[in-house]
PDB file of C-alpha atoms and ligand atoms in Angstrom:
ATOM      1  CA  MET A   1     -54.581  47.211 -25.929  1.00 74.00           C
ATOM      2  CA  ALA A   2     -54.129  45.879 -29.497  1.00 81.00           C
ATOM      3  CA  ILE A   3     -50.506  47.034 -29.535  1.00 84.00           C
ATOM      4  CA  ALA A   4     -49.841  45.322 -26.201  1.00 85.00           C
ATOM      5  CA  CYS A   5     -51.340  42.135 -27.608  1.00 86.00           C
ATOM      6  CA  ILE A   6     -49.142  42.290 -30.740  1.00 89.00           C
ATOM      7  CA  LEU A   7     -46.053  43.015 -28.643  1.00 89.00           C
ATOM      8  CA  ASP A   8     -46.842  40.071 -26.386  1.00 90.00           C
ATOM      9  CA  LYS A   9     -47.260  37.723 -29.366  1.00 90.00           C
ATOM     10  CA  ARG A  10     -43.987  38.965 -30.791  1.00 91.00           C
ATOM     11  CA  ARG A  11     -42.229  38.394 -27.452  1.00 92.00           C
ATOM     12  CA  ILE A  12     -43.534  34.814 -27.316  1.00 92.00           C
ATOM     13  CA  TRP A  13     -42.456  34.204 -30.929  1.00 92.00           C
ATOM     14  CA  LEU A  14     -38.956  35.544 -30.199  1.00 93.00           C
ATOM     15  CA  GLN A  15     -38.697  33.346 -27.111  1.00 92.00           C
ATOM     16  CA  GLN A  16     -39.663  30.285 -29.145  1.00 93.00           C
ATOM     17  CA  GLN A  17     -37.035  31.134 -31.762  1.00 92.00           C
ATOM     18  CA  LEU A  18     -34.441  31.474 -29.019  1.00 93.00           C
ATOM     19  CA  HIS A  19     -35.399  28.098 -27.531  1.00 92.00           C
ATOM     20  CA  GLN A  20     -35.192  26.446 -30.939  1.00 92.00           C
ATOM     21  CA  GLN A  21     -31.761  27.946 -31.546  1.00 92.00           C
ATOM     22  CA  GLN A  22     -30.584  26.741 -28.144  1.00 91.00           C
ATOM     23  CA  ILE A  23     -31.741  23.169 -28.895  1.00 91.00           C
ATOM     24  CA  LEU A  24     -29.946  23.163 -32.233  1.00 90.00           C
ATOM     25  CA  GLN A  25     -26.751  24.480 -30.649  1.00 86.00           C
ATOM     26  CA  GLU A  26     -26.854  21.783 -27.957  1.00 87.00           C
ATOM     27  CA  GLN A  27     -27.325  19.105 -30.603  1.00 88.00           C
ATOM     28  CA  GLN A  28     -24.461  20.505 -32.633  1.00 85.00           C
ATOM     29  CA  GLN A  29     -22.266  20.451 -29.519  1.00 81.00           C
ATOM     30  CA  ASP A  30     -23.145  16.779 -28.895  1.00 85.00           C
ATOM     31  CA  LEU A  31     -22.311  15.804 -32.455  1.00 86.00           C
ATOM     32  CA  LEU A  32     -19.011  17.668 -32.353  1.00 83.00           C
ATOM     33  CA  ASP A  33     -18.083  16.096 -28.990  1.00 81.00           C
ATOM     34  CA  ASN A  34     -18.770  12.607 -30.342  1.00 87.00           C
ATOM     35  CA  LEU A  35     -16.828  13.073 -33.543  1.00 86.00           C
ATOM     36  CA  LEU A  36     -13.834  14.590 -31.762  1.00 83.00           C
ATOM     37  CA  HIS A  37     -13.879  11.816 -29.214  1.00 84.00           C
ATOM     38  CA  GLN A  38     -13.826   9.086 -31.860  1.00 88.00           C
ATOM     39  CA  PHE A  39     -11.079  10.941 -33.724  1.00 87.00           C
ATOM     40  CA  ARG A  40      -8.666  10.304 -30.846  1.00 86.00           C
ATOM     41  CA  ASN A  41      -8.563   6.482 -31.040  1.00 87.00           C
ATOM     42  CA  PRO A  42      -7.323   6.099 -34.644  1.00 91.00           C
ATOM     43  CA  LEU A  43      -4.898   8.971 -34.067  1.00 91.00           C
ATOM     44  CA  THR A  44      -3.316   7.250 -31.037  1.00 90.00           C
ATOM     45  CA  ALA A  45      -3.051   4.049 -33.090  1.00 91.00           C
ATOM     46  CA  LEU A  46      -1.433   5.873 -36.041  1.00 91.00           C
ATOM     47  CA  ARG A  47       1.093   7.594 -33.781  1.00 92.00           C
ATOM     48  CA  THR A  48       2.019   4.278 -32.156  1.00 92.00           C
ATOM     49  CA  PHE A  49       2.411   2.568 -35.556  1.00 92.00           C
ATOM     50  CA  GLY A  50       4.648   5.473 -36.672  1.00 92.00           C
ATOM     51  CA  LYS A  51       6.801   5.094 -33.543  1.00 92.00           C
ATOM     52  CA  LEU A  52       7.109   1.344 -34.060  1.00 92.00           C
ATOM     53  CA  LEU A  53       8.133   1.927 -37.656  1.00 92.00           C
ATOM     54  CA  VAL A  54      10.848   4.368 -36.565  1.00 92.00           C
ATOM     55  CA  LYS A  55      12.186   1.767 -34.098  1.00 91.00           C
ATOM     56  CA  ARG A  56      12.091  -1.114 -36.556  1.00 92.00           C
ATOM     57  CA  LEU A  57      13.670   0.598 -39.564  1.00 92.00           C
ATOM     58  CA  GLN A  58      17.443   0.392 -39.994  1.00 90.00           C
ATOM     59  CA  PRO A  59      19.130   3.785 -39.398  1.00 85.00           C
ATOM     60  CA  GLU A  60      20.269   3.924 -43.051  1.00 88.00           C
ATOM     61  CA  SER A  61      16.769   3.132 -44.377  1.00 89.00           C
ATOM     62  CA  ALA A  62      15.456   5.510 -47.012  1.00 82.00           C
ATOM     63  CA  ASN A  63      12.043   5.261 -45.309  1.00 84.00           C
ATOM     64  CA  GLY A  64      13.335   6.628 -41.994  1.00 85.00           C
ATOM     65  CA  ASP A  65      12.198  10.169 -42.796  1.00 82.00           C
ATOM     66  CA  VAL A  66       8.764   8.984 -43.763  1.00 83.00           C
ATOM     67  CA  ALA A  67       8.322   7.183 -40.443  1.00 87.00           C
ATOM     68  CA  VAL A  68       9.618  10.200 -38.484  1.00 87.00           C
ATOM     69  CA  SER A  69       7.200  12.420 -40.396  1.00 81.00           C
ATOM     70  CA  ILE A  70       4.254  10.196 -39.487  1.00 88.00           C
ATOM     71  CA  VAL A  71       5.118  10.611 -35.800  1.00 90.00           C
ATOM     72  CA  ARG A  72       5.698  14.352 -36.145  1.00 84.00           C
ATOM     73  CA  GLU A  73       2.451  14.996 -37.973  1.00 81.00           C
ATOM     74  CA  SER A  74       0.458  12.877 -35.556  1.00 90.00           C
ATOM     75  CA  ASP A  75       2.047  14.833 -32.691  1.00 87.00           C
ATOM     76  CA  ARG A  76       0.770  17.976 -34.374  1.00 78.00           C
ATOM     77  CA  LEU A  77      -2.695  16.551 -34.702  1.00 86.00           C
ATOM     78  CA  GLN A  78      -2.647  15.599 -31.048  1.00 86.00           C
ATOM     79  CA  GLU A  79      -1.749  19.153 -30.078  1.00 80.00           C
ATOM     80  CA  LEU A  80      -4.656  20.457 -32.132  1.00 77.00           C
ATOM     81  CA  LEU A  81      -6.938  17.933 -30.518  1.00 83.00           C
ATOM     82  CA  GLN A  82      -5.818  19.223 -27.115  1.00 78.00           C
ATOM     83  CA  LYS A  83      -7.225  22.622 -28.097  1.00 70.00           C
ATOM     84  CA  PHE A  84     -10.537  21.078 -29.072  1.00 74.00           C
ATOM     85  CA  ASP A  85     -10.562  19.274 -25.705  1.00 73.00           C
ATOM     86  CA  GLU A  86     -10.369  22.620 -23.913  1.00 71.00           C
ATOM     87  CA  VAL A  87     -13.575  23.614 -25.678  1.00 65.00           C
ATOM     88  CA  ILE A  88     -15.200  20.261 -24.929  1.00 68.00           C
ATOM     89  CA  ASP A  89     -14.329  20.724 -21.238  1.00 70.00           C
ATOM     90  CA  LEU A  90     -16.914  23.499 -21.030  1.00 64.00           C
ATOM     91  CA  THR A  91     -19.811  21.846 -19.202  1.00 68.00           C
ATOM     92  CA  PRO A  92     -23.397  22.014 -20.509  1.00 67.00           C
ATOM     93  CA  GLU A  93     -24.114  24.299 -17.528  1.00 71.00           C
ATOM     94  CA  ASP A  94     -21.362  26.684 -18.710  1.00 64.00           C
ATOM     95  CA  LEU A  95     -22.928  26.699 -22.158  1.00 60.00           C
ATOM     96  CA  VAL A  96     -26.475  27.194 -20.905  1.00 64.00           C
ATOM     97  CA  SER A  97     -25.487  30.060 -18.619  1.00 55.00           C
ATOM     98  CA  LEU A  98     -23.503  31.631 -21.436  1.00 50.00           C
ATOM     99  CA  LYS A  99     -26.366  31.546 -23.879  1.00 48.00           C
ATOM    100  CA  LEU A 100     -29.591  31.797 -21.916  1.00 40.00           C
ATOM    101  CA  PRO A 101     -31.271  34.251 -19.605  1.00 38.00           C
ATOM    102  CA  GLN A 102     -31.777  32.535 -16.201  1.00 39.00           C
ATOM    103  CA  THR A 103     -35.604  32.736 -16.408  1.00 36.00           C
ATOM    104  CA  ASN A 104     -35.740  30.385 -19.410  1.00 38.00           C
ATOM    105  CA  GLU A 105     -33.346  27.798 -18.071  1.00 37.00           C
ATOM    106  CA  VAL A 106     -35.759  25.123 -16.749  1.00 38.00           C
ATOM    107  CA  PHE A 107     -38.003  25.108 -19.820  1.00 38.00           C
ATOM    108  CA  VAL A 108     -35.137  24.946 -22.294  1.00 37.00           C
ATOM    109  CA  GLU A 109     -33.243  22.245 -20.400  1.00 38.00           C
ATOM    110  CA  ALA A 110     -36.305  19.992 -20.420  1.00 37.00           C
ATOM    111  CA  LYS A 111     -36.660  20.423 -24.172  1.00 36.00           C
ATOM    112  CA  VAL A 112     -32.943  19.891 -24.808  1.00 40.00           C
ATOM    113  CA  GLU A 113     -32.965  16.614 -22.849  1.00 41.00           C
ATOM    114  CA  LYS A 114     -35.869  15.407 -24.995  1.00 37.00           C
ATOM    115  CA  GLN A 115     -34.044  16.268 -28.222  1.00 38.00           C
ATOM    116  CA  ARG A 116     -30.902  14.468 -27.019  1.00 44.00           C
ATOM    117  CA  GLU A 117     -32.736  11.168 -27.144  1.00 42.00           C
ATOM    118  CA  SER A 118     -32.537  11.332 -30.935  1.00 38.00           C
ATOM    119  CA  PRO A 119     -29.690   9.315 -32.541  1.00 43.00           C
ATOM    120  CA  LEU A 120     -26.358  11.088 -32.529  1.00 50.00           C
ATOM    121  CA  LEU A 121     -24.117  11.341 -35.546  1.00 56.00           C
ATOM    122  CA  LEU A 122     -21.689   8.508 -34.905  1.00 66.00           C
ATOM    123  CA  PRO A 123     -20.095   5.899 -37.148  1.00 65.00           C
ATOM    124  CA  GLY A 124     -22.589   3.175 -37.899  1.00 67.00           C
ATOM    125  CA  ILE A 125     -25.698   5.064 -36.794  1.00 68.00           C
ATOM    126  CA  GLY A 126     -28.516   4.439 -39.236  1.00 67.00           C
ATOM    127  CA  GLU A 127     -26.873   1.305 -40.642  1.00 74.00           C
ATOM    128  CA  LYS A 128     -28.639  -2.016 -40.262  1.00 85.00           C
ATOM    129  CA  ALA A 129     -27.502  -4.667 -37.808  1.00 90.00           C
ATOM    130  CA  ILE A 130     -26.175  -7.720 -39.620  1.00 93.00           C
ATOM    131  CA  ASP A 131     -25.102 -11.208 -38.561  1.00 95.00           C
ATOM    132  CA  CYS A 132     -21.353 -11.289 -38.166  1.00 94.00           C
ATOM    133  CA  ASN A 133     -18.449 -12.974 -36.448  1.00 95.00           C
ATOM    134  CA  LEU A 134     -17.233 -10.950 -33.476  1.00 96.00           C
ATOM    135  CA  LEU A 135     -13.620 -11.844 -34.307  1.00 96.00           C
ATOM    136  CA  ASP A 136     -13.813 -10.013 -37.662  1.00 94.00           C
ATOM    137  CA  ILE A 137     -14.458  -6.821 -35.681  1.00 94.00           C
ATOM    138  CA  LEU A 138     -12.167  -7.553 -32.737  1.00 95.00           C
ATOM    139  CA  GLU A 139      -9.005  -8.685 -34.511  1.00 91.00           C
ATOM    140  CA  PRO A 140      -8.110  -5.385 -36.252  1.00 85.00           C
ATOM    141  CA  LEU A 141      -8.685  -3.608 -32.918  1.00 89.00           C
ATOM    142  CA  LEU A 142      -6.368  -6.036 -31.142  1.00 91.00           C
ATOM    143  CA  LEU A 143      -3.588  -5.173 -33.615  1.00 84.00           C
ATOM    144  CA  SER A 144      -3.501  -1.544 -32.535  1.00 80.00           C
ATOM    145  CA  ALA A 145      -4.294  -2.319 -28.876  1.00 90.00           C
ATOM    146  CA  ARG A 146      -1.270  -4.652 -28.750  1.00 91.00           C
ATOM    147  CA  ALA A 147       0.980  -1.955 -30.198  1.00 85.00           C
ATOM    148  CA  ILE A 148      -0.278   0.649 -27.717  1.00 90.00           C
ATOM    149  CA  ALA A 149       0.021  -1.807 -24.804  1.00 95.00           C
ATOM    150  CA  GLN A 150       3.587  -2.661 -25.825  1.00 92.00           C
ATOM    151  CA  GLU A 151       4.543   0.996 -25.962  1.00 91.00           C
ATOM    152  CA  ARG A 152       3.047   1.618 -22.508  1.00 95.00           C
ATOM    153  CA  GLY A 153       4.555  -1.466 -20.856  1.00 97.00           C
ATOM    154  CA  ILE A 154       1.192  -3.203 -20.351  1.00 97.00           C
ATOM    155  CA  GLN A 155       0.684  -6.930 -20.953  1.00 97.00           C
ATOM    156  CA  LEU A 156      -2.294  -7.553 -23.202  1.00 97.00           C
ATOM    157  CA  ILE A 157      -3.662 -11.105 -23.192  1.00 97.00           C
ATOM    158  CA  ALA A 158      -6.339 -11.978 -25.771  1.00 97.00           C
ATOM    159  CA  GLU A 159      -8.222 -15.268 -25.398  1.00 96.00           C
ATOM    160  CA  THR A 160     -10.398 -15.522 -28.490  1.00 95.00           C
ATOM    161  CA  HIS A 161     -12.401 -18.492 -29.735  1.00 91.00           C
ATOM    162  CA  PRO A 162     -12.405 -19.231 -33.476  1.00 89.00           C
ATOM    163  CA  ASN A 163     -15.855 -20.863 -33.714  1.00 89.00           C
ATOM    164  CA  LEU A 164     -18.117 -18.341 -32.050  1.00 91.00           C
ATOM    165  CA  ALA A 165     -21.831 -18.143 -32.826  1.00 93.00           C
ATOM    166  CA  LEU A 166     -22.709 -15.168 -35.026  1.00 95.00           C
ATOM    167  CA  VAL A 167     -23.958 -11.988 -33.381  1.00 96.00           C
ATOM    168  CA  ARG A 168     -26.449  -9.513 -34.812  1.00 96.00           C
ATOM    169  CA  VAL A 169     -24.741  -6.140 -34.608  1.00 96.00           C
ATOM    170  CA  ASN A 170     -23.983  -2.914 -36.360  1.00 93.00           C
ATOM    171  CA  LYS A 171     -20.310  -3.457 -37.222  1.00 92.00           C
ATOM    172  CA  LYS A 172     -19.137   0.158 -37.264  1.00 88.00           C
ATOM    173  CA  ALA A 173     -20.964   1.000 -34.064  1.00 92.00           C
ATOM    174  CA  LEU A 174     -19.560  -2.053 -32.282  1.00 95.00           C
ATOM    175  CA  THR A 175     -16.058  -1.081 -33.428  1.00 92.00           C
ATOM    176  CA  GLU A 176     -16.506   2.308 -31.708  1.00 91.00           C
ATOM    177  CA  VAL A 177     -17.838   0.663 -28.533  1.00 95.00           C
ATOM    178  CA  LEU A 178     -14.954  -1.810 -28.271  1.00 96.00           C
ATOM    179  CA  ASN A 179     -12.476   0.941 -29.094  1.00 93.00           C
ATOM    180  CA  ASN A 180     -13.744   3.105 -26.235  1.00 95.00           C
ATOM    181  CA  ILE A 181     -13.684   0.308 -23.660  1.00 98.00           C
ATOM    182  CA  ILE A 182     -10.269  -1.019 -24.719  1.00 97.00           C
ATOM    183  CA  ASP A 183      -9.004   2.576 -24.815  1.00 96.00           C
ATOM    184  CA  ASN A 184     -10.088   2.995 -21.167  1.00 97.00           C
ATOM    185  CA  ALA A 185      -8.334  -0.225 -20.128  1.00 98.00           C
ATOM    186  CA  LEU A 186      -5.146   0.972 -21.859  1.00 97.00           C
ATOM    187  CA  LYS A 187      -5.442   4.470 -20.428  1.00 97.00           C
ATOM    188  CA  TYR A 188      -6.212   3.645 -16.799  1.00 98.00           C
ATOM    189  CA  THR A 189      -3.951   0.611 -16.418  1.00 97.00           C
ATOM    190  CA  PRO A 190      -0.494   1.729 -15.295  1.00 97.00           C
ATOM    191  CA  SER A 191       2.713   0.434 -16.845  1.00 97.00           C
ATOM    192  CA  GLY A 192       3.434  -3.110 -15.626  1.00 96.00           C
ATOM    193  CA  GLY A 193      -0.296  -3.917 -15.476  1.00 97.00           C
ATOM    194  CA  LYS A 194      -2.352  -6.440 -17.430  1.00 97.00           C
ATOM    195  CA  ILE A 195      -5.382  -6.405 -19.686  1.00 97.00           C
ATOM    196  CA  LEU A 196      -7.316  -9.584 -20.447  1.00 97.00           C
ATOM    197  CA  ILE A 197      -9.736  -9.712 -23.377  1.00 98.00           C
ATOM    198  CA  GLN A 198     -11.888 -12.866 -23.587  1.00 97.00           C
ATOM    199  CA  THR A 199     -14.583 -13.823 -26.057  1.00 97.00           C
ATOM    200  CA  GLY A 200     -17.156 -16.592 -25.639  1.00 93.00           C
ATOM    201  CA  GLN A 201     -19.107 -15.438 -22.552  1.00 92.00           C
ATOM    202  CA  LYS A 202     -22.625 -16.875 -22.658  1.00 92.00           C
ATOM    203  CA  LYS A 203     -26.116 -16.092 -21.384  1.00 93.00           C
ATOM    204  CA  ALA A 204     -29.555 -16.647 -22.933  1.00 92.00           C
ATOM    205  CA  ASN A 205     -29.760 -15.009 -26.383  1.00 94.00           C
ATOM    206  CA  PHE A 206     -26.509 -13.113 -25.865  1.00 96.00           C
ATOM    207  CA  GLN A 207     -22.819 -13.599 -26.442  1.00 97.00           C
ATOM    208  CA  GLY A 208     -20.390 -11.627 -24.329  1.00 97.00           C
ATOM    209  CA  ILE A 209     -16.920 -10.191 -24.659  1.00 98.00           C
ATOM    210  CA  LYS A 210     -15.106  -9.511 -21.410  1.00 98.00           C
ATOM    211  CA  ILE A 211     -12.425  -6.854 -20.965  1.00 98.00           C
ATOM    212  CA  SER A 212     -10.640  -6.826 -17.603  1.00 97.00           C
ATOM    213  CA  ASP A 213      -7.738  -4.743 -16.376  1.00 97.00           C
ATOM    214  CA  THR A 214      -5.551  -4.410 -13.322  1.00 97.00           C
ATOM    215  CA  GLY A 215      -5.971  -0.626 -13.138  1.00 97.00           C
ATOM    216  CA  PRO A 216      -7.202   1.452 -10.181  1.00 97.00           C
ATOM    217  CA  GLY A 217     -10.814   0.224 -10.510  1.00 97.00           C
ATOM    218  CA  ILE A 218     -13.973   2.320 -10.235  1.00 98.00           C
ATOM    219  CA  PRO A 219     -15.166   3.283  -6.707  1.00 97.00           C
ATOM    220  CA  THR A 220     -18.694   2.100  -5.781  1.00 96.00           C
ATOM    221  CA  GLU A 221     -19.940   5.688  -5.529  1.00 96.00           C
ATOM    222  CA  ASP A 222     -18.844   6.319  -9.129  1.00 97.00           C
ATOM    223  CA  LEU A 223     -20.297   3.117 -10.594  1.00 96.00           C
ATOM    224  CA  GLU A 224     -23.922   4.328 -10.617  1.00 95.00           C
ATOM    225  CA  HIS A 225     -22.946   7.461 -12.588  1.00 96.00           C
ATOM    226  CA  ILE A 226     -20.635   5.799 -15.113  1.00 94.00           C
ATOM    227  CA  GLY A 227     -22.055   6.304 -18.592  1.00 93.00           C
ATOM    228  CA  GLU A 228     -23.505   9.752 -17.850  1.00 95.00           C
ATOM    229  CA  ARG A 229     -22.165  12.259 -20.338  1.00 93.00           C
ATOM    230  CA  TYR A 230     -19.075  14.116 -19.025  1.00 94.00           C
ATOM    231  CA  TYR A 231     -18.953  12.079 -15.777  1.00 96.00           C
ATOM    232  CA  ARG A 232     -15.362  11.131 -14.847  1.00 97.00           C
ATOM    233  CA  GLY A 233     -15.706  10.436 -11.118  1.00 97.00           C
ATOM    234  CA  VAL A 234     -12.405  10.087  -9.243  1.00 97.00           C
ATOM    235  CA  GLN A 235     -10.447  10.218 -12.482  1.00 97.00           C
ATOM    236  CA  ALA A 236     -11.414  13.894 -12.881  1.00 96.00           C
ATOM    237  CA  GLN A 237      -8.912  14.598 -10.045  1.00 96.00           C
ATOM    238  CA  THR A 238      -6.013  12.873 -11.815  1.00 96.00           C
ATOM    239  CA  THR A 239      -3.726  13.972 -14.632  1.00 95.00           C
ATOM    240  CA  ILE A 240      -5.089  11.235 -16.936  1.00 95.00           C
ATOM    241  CA  PRO A 241      -6.852  13.155 -19.710  1.00 92.00           C
ATOM    242  CA  GLY A 242     -10.461  12.455 -20.713  1.00 94.00           C
ATOM    243  CA  THR A 243     -13.802  14.065 -21.442  1.00 92.00           C
ATOM    244  CA  GLY A 244     -16.111  11.535 -19.783  1.00 95.00           C
ATOM    245  CA  LEU A 245     -17.847  10.766 -23.068  1.00 93.00           C
ATOM    246  CA  GLY A 246     -16.455   7.369 -24.120  1.00 95.00           C
ATOM    247  CA  LEU A 247     -18.795   5.185 -22.085  1.00 97.00           C
ATOM    248  CA  ALA A 248     -21.827   7.429 -22.666  1.00 95.00           C
ATOM    249  CA  ILE A 249     -21.279   6.981 -26.398  1.00 92.00           C
ATOM    250  CA  ALA A 250     -20.667   3.236 -25.966  1.00 95.00           C
ATOM    251  CA  LYS A 251     -23.832   2.838 -23.887  1.00 94.00           C
ATOM    252  CA  GLN A 252     -25.950   4.640 -26.422  1.00 91.00           C
ATOM    253  CA  LEU A 253     -24.579   2.619 -29.337  1.00 92.00           C
ATOM    254  CA  ILE A 254     -25.007  -0.692 -27.504  1.00 95.00           C
ATOM    255  CA  GLU A 255     -28.572   0.168 -26.486  1.00 93.00           C
ATOM    256  CA  GLN A 256     -29.371   0.786 -30.149  1.00 91.00           C
ATOM    257  CA  MET A 257     -28.069  -2.711 -30.934  1.00 93.00           C
ATOM    258  CA  GLU A 258     -30.229  -4.093 -28.094  1.00 94.00           C
ATOM    259  CA  GLY A 259     -27.139  -5.276 -26.267  1.00 96.00           C
ATOM    260  CA  GLU A 260     -25.972  -4.504 -22.720  1.00 97.00           C
ATOM    261  CA  ILE A 261     -22.858  -3.329 -20.924  1.00 97.00           C
ATOM    262  CA  GLU A 262     -22.041  -4.624 -17.437  1.00 97.00           C
ATOM    263  CA  ILE A 263     -19.340  -3.097 -15.262  1.00 97.00           C
ATOM    264  CA  PHE A 264     -17.646  -4.791 -12.312  1.00 96.00           C
ATOM    265  CA  SER A 265     -15.069  -3.344  -9.978  1.00 96.00           C
ATOM    266  CA  PRO A 266     -13.109  -5.052  -8.455  1.00 95.00           C
ATOM    267  CA  ALA A 267     -12.406  -6.982 -11.652  1.00 95.00           C
ATOM    268  CA  MET A 268     -13.896 -10.480 -12.071  1.00 93.00           C
ATOM    269  CA  ASP A 269     -10.815 -12.228 -13.405  1.00 83.00           C
ATOM    270  CA  SER A 270      -8.746 -14.115 -10.889  1.00 80.00           C
ATOM    271  CA  SER A 271      -6.229 -15.004 -13.627  1.00 83.00           C
ATOM    272  CA  ILE A 272      -4.972 -11.415 -13.588  1.00 85.00           C
ATOM    273  CA  THR A 273      -4.395 -10.261 -10.068  1.00 82.00           C
ATOM    274  CA  SER A 274      -2.854  -7.085  -8.714  1.00 86.00           C
ATOM    275  CA  SER A 275      -2.765  -4.941  -5.613  1.00 89.00           C
ATOM    276  CA  THR A 276      -5.314  -2.569  -7.197  1.00 93.00           C
ATOM    277  CA  PRO A 277      -9.003  -3.534  -7.670  1.00 95.00           C
ATOM    278  CA  GLY A 278      -9.108  -3.432 -11.473  1.00 96.00           C
ATOM    279  CA  THR A 279     -12.228  -3.266 -13.639  1.00 97.00           C
ATOM    280  CA  THR A 280     -14.182  -5.716 -15.816  1.00 97.00           C
ATOM    281  CA  PHE A 281     -16.518  -4.725 -18.627  1.00 98.00           C
ATOM    282  CA  ILE A 282     -18.770  -7.327 -20.275  1.00 98.00           C
ATOM    283  CA  ILE A 283     -20.392  -6.296 -23.521  1.00 98.00           C
ATOM    284  CA  TRP A 284     -23.395  -8.509 -24.263  1.00 98.00           C
ATOM    285  CA  LEU A 285     -24.350  -8.759 -27.914  1.00 98.00           C
ATOM    286  CA  PRO A 286     -27.593 -10.222 -29.254  1.00 97.00           C
ATOM    287  CA  LEU A 287     -27.082 -13.550 -30.979  1.00 96.00           C
ATOM    288  CA  LYS A 288     -28.129 -14.055 -34.592  1.00 90.00           C
ATOM    289  CA  ARG A 289     -31.908 -14.688 -34.362  1.00 80.00           C
ATOM    290  CA  SER A 290     -31.808 -18.440 -35.093  1.00 73.00           C
ATOM    291  CA  GLU A 291     -28.947 -18.867 -32.572  1.00 56.00           C
ATOM    292  CA  GLY A 292     -31.035 -17.413 -29.715  1.00 53.00           C
ATOM    293  CA  VAL A 293     -32.288 -19.836 -27.074  1.00 49.00           C
ATOM    294  CA  ASP A 294     -35.990 -18.979 -27.340  1.00 46.00           C
ATOM    295  CA  SER A 295     -36.342 -18.171 -31.023  1.00 40.00           C
TER     296      SER A 295
HETATM  297  P1  ATP B   1     -12.950   9.901 -22.597  1.00 59.26           P
HETATM  298  O1  ATP B   1     -14.169  10.701 -22.955  1.00 59.26           O
HETATM  299  O2  ATP B   1     -11.725  10.481 -23.154  1.00 59.26           O
HETATM  300  O3  ATP B   1     -13.142   8.462 -22.885  1.00 59.26           O
HETATM  301  P2  ATP B   1     -13.004   9.104 -19.881  1.00 59.26           P
HETATM  302  O4  ATP B   1     -12.171   7.898 -20.136  1.00 59.26           O
HETATM  303  O5  ATP B   1     -12.798   9.814 -18.596  1.00 59.26           O
HETATM  304  O6  ATP B   1     -12.803  10.147 -21.037  1.00 59.26           O
HETATM  305  P3  ATP B   1     -15.294   7.368 -20.121  1.00 59.26           P
HETATM  306  O7  ATP B   1     -14.579   6.484 -21.062  1.00 59.26           O
HETATM  307  O8  ATP B   1     -16.713   7.696 -20.399  1.00 59.26           O
HETATM  308  O9  ATP B   1     -14.557   8.756 -19.984  1.00 59.26           O
HETATM  309  O10 ATP B   1     -15.202   6.750 -18.684  1.00 59.26           O
HETATM  310  C1  ATP B   1     -15.886   7.399 -17.625  1.00 59.26           C
HETATM  311  C2  ATP B   1     -15.156   7.194 -16.321  1.00 59.26           C
HETATM  312  O11 ATP B   1     -15.235   5.826 -15.960  1.00 59.26           O
HETATM  313  C3  ATP B   1     -13.676   7.484 -16.390  1.00 59.26           C
HETATM  314  O12 ATP B   1     -13.407   8.855 -16.232  1.00 59.26           O
HETATM  315  C4  ATP B   1     -13.167   6.675 -15.191  1.00 59.26           C
HETATM  316  O13 ATP B   1     -13.435   7.342 -13.983  1.00 59.26           O
HETATM  317  C5  ATP B   1     -14.064   5.456 -15.248  1.00 59.26           C
HETATM  318  N1  ATP B   1     -13.431   4.336 -15.995  1.00 59.26           N
HETATM  319  C6  ATP B   1     -13.815   3.845 -17.184  1.00 59.26           C
HETATM  320  N2  ATP B   1     -13.084   2.784 -17.549  1.00 59.26           N
HETATM  321  C7  ATP B   1     -12.199   2.578 -16.532  1.00 59.26           C
HETATM  322  C8  ATP B   1     -11.171   1.620 -16.300  1.00 59.26           C
HETATM  323  N3  ATP B   1     -10.898   0.648 -17.173  1.00 59.26           N
HETATM  324  N4  ATP B   1     -10.482   1.728 -15.136  1.00 59.26           N
HETATM  325  C9  ATP B   1     -10.757   2.696 -14.231  1.00 59.26           C
HETATM  326  N5  ATP B   1     -11.722   3.622 -14.404  1.00 59.26           N
HETATM  327  C10 ATP B   1     -12.434   3.576 -15.533  1.00 59.26           C
HETATM  328 MG1   MG B   2     -12.616   6.775 -21.957  1.00 59.26          MG
END
């Protein structure tokens, strides 16, 4: 009887250890996914800058080799990233079924979901929100977005206002959010299409930045799932690569800044029209406290 009792206690202890290990592994997977995802944006920008440099340098330039090497090395990095993507493509279900006996699945999943609410390791997490000018964050991003758009034959129109009210944001986190949404516009808009980026949208206590494109749009049945981790909707059937993490990361970062993301498809902007529905994202950022309407 006593031995049975000890064995039972030991079994429970081992089960708890296993659950704990599973939670840690899931968290580690989330952190790795996020970091790898954010790695892709600067790499695409670097590769495009390298290509532009190759084009712009005179053939006899002594710097020609350097520019070619930048492109070559970034191609290598992209290949390596492709390998990481294959690992990321494993769904959480794949991972759970790989690691857990079926009987424990429900209990562990509930615990894992709870743990996932904790802040993920992303640029800017843990840093304080400060009052800043949106243009200071947006302008460097526009530099690389313009280069990428040019290379892909997309027209990028930026309508920015110089005297915007200050917003209270976490700068690094907002950079990641804008990067992910602009990256989507660049990725899903086919060559010949347009992207319109406008600052100065207004509603009580918020200032908005609007990003519209003339891409394929997002079907109504996908809209309610957009922002769920790994959800790609109709785009999962296409050859356009992606992990379905960009907007989930953006949503989480924006929620932490007490801002909002709105998605519209068909796009809202009549100034850029096309035969495809297009998509509009509005990112609402909290105004500096004293600039808010009711403060
Ligand atoms: P990645 O993790 O590499 O960003 P992704 O672009 O597929 O992959 P998200 O950025 O999270 O993932 O976007 C989720 C889904 O939302 C996309 O797969 C696509 O179906 C849809 N989507 C997002 N932005 C656009 C857009 N501008 N035009 C059309 N569809 C879009
Ligand atoms: Mg994306």
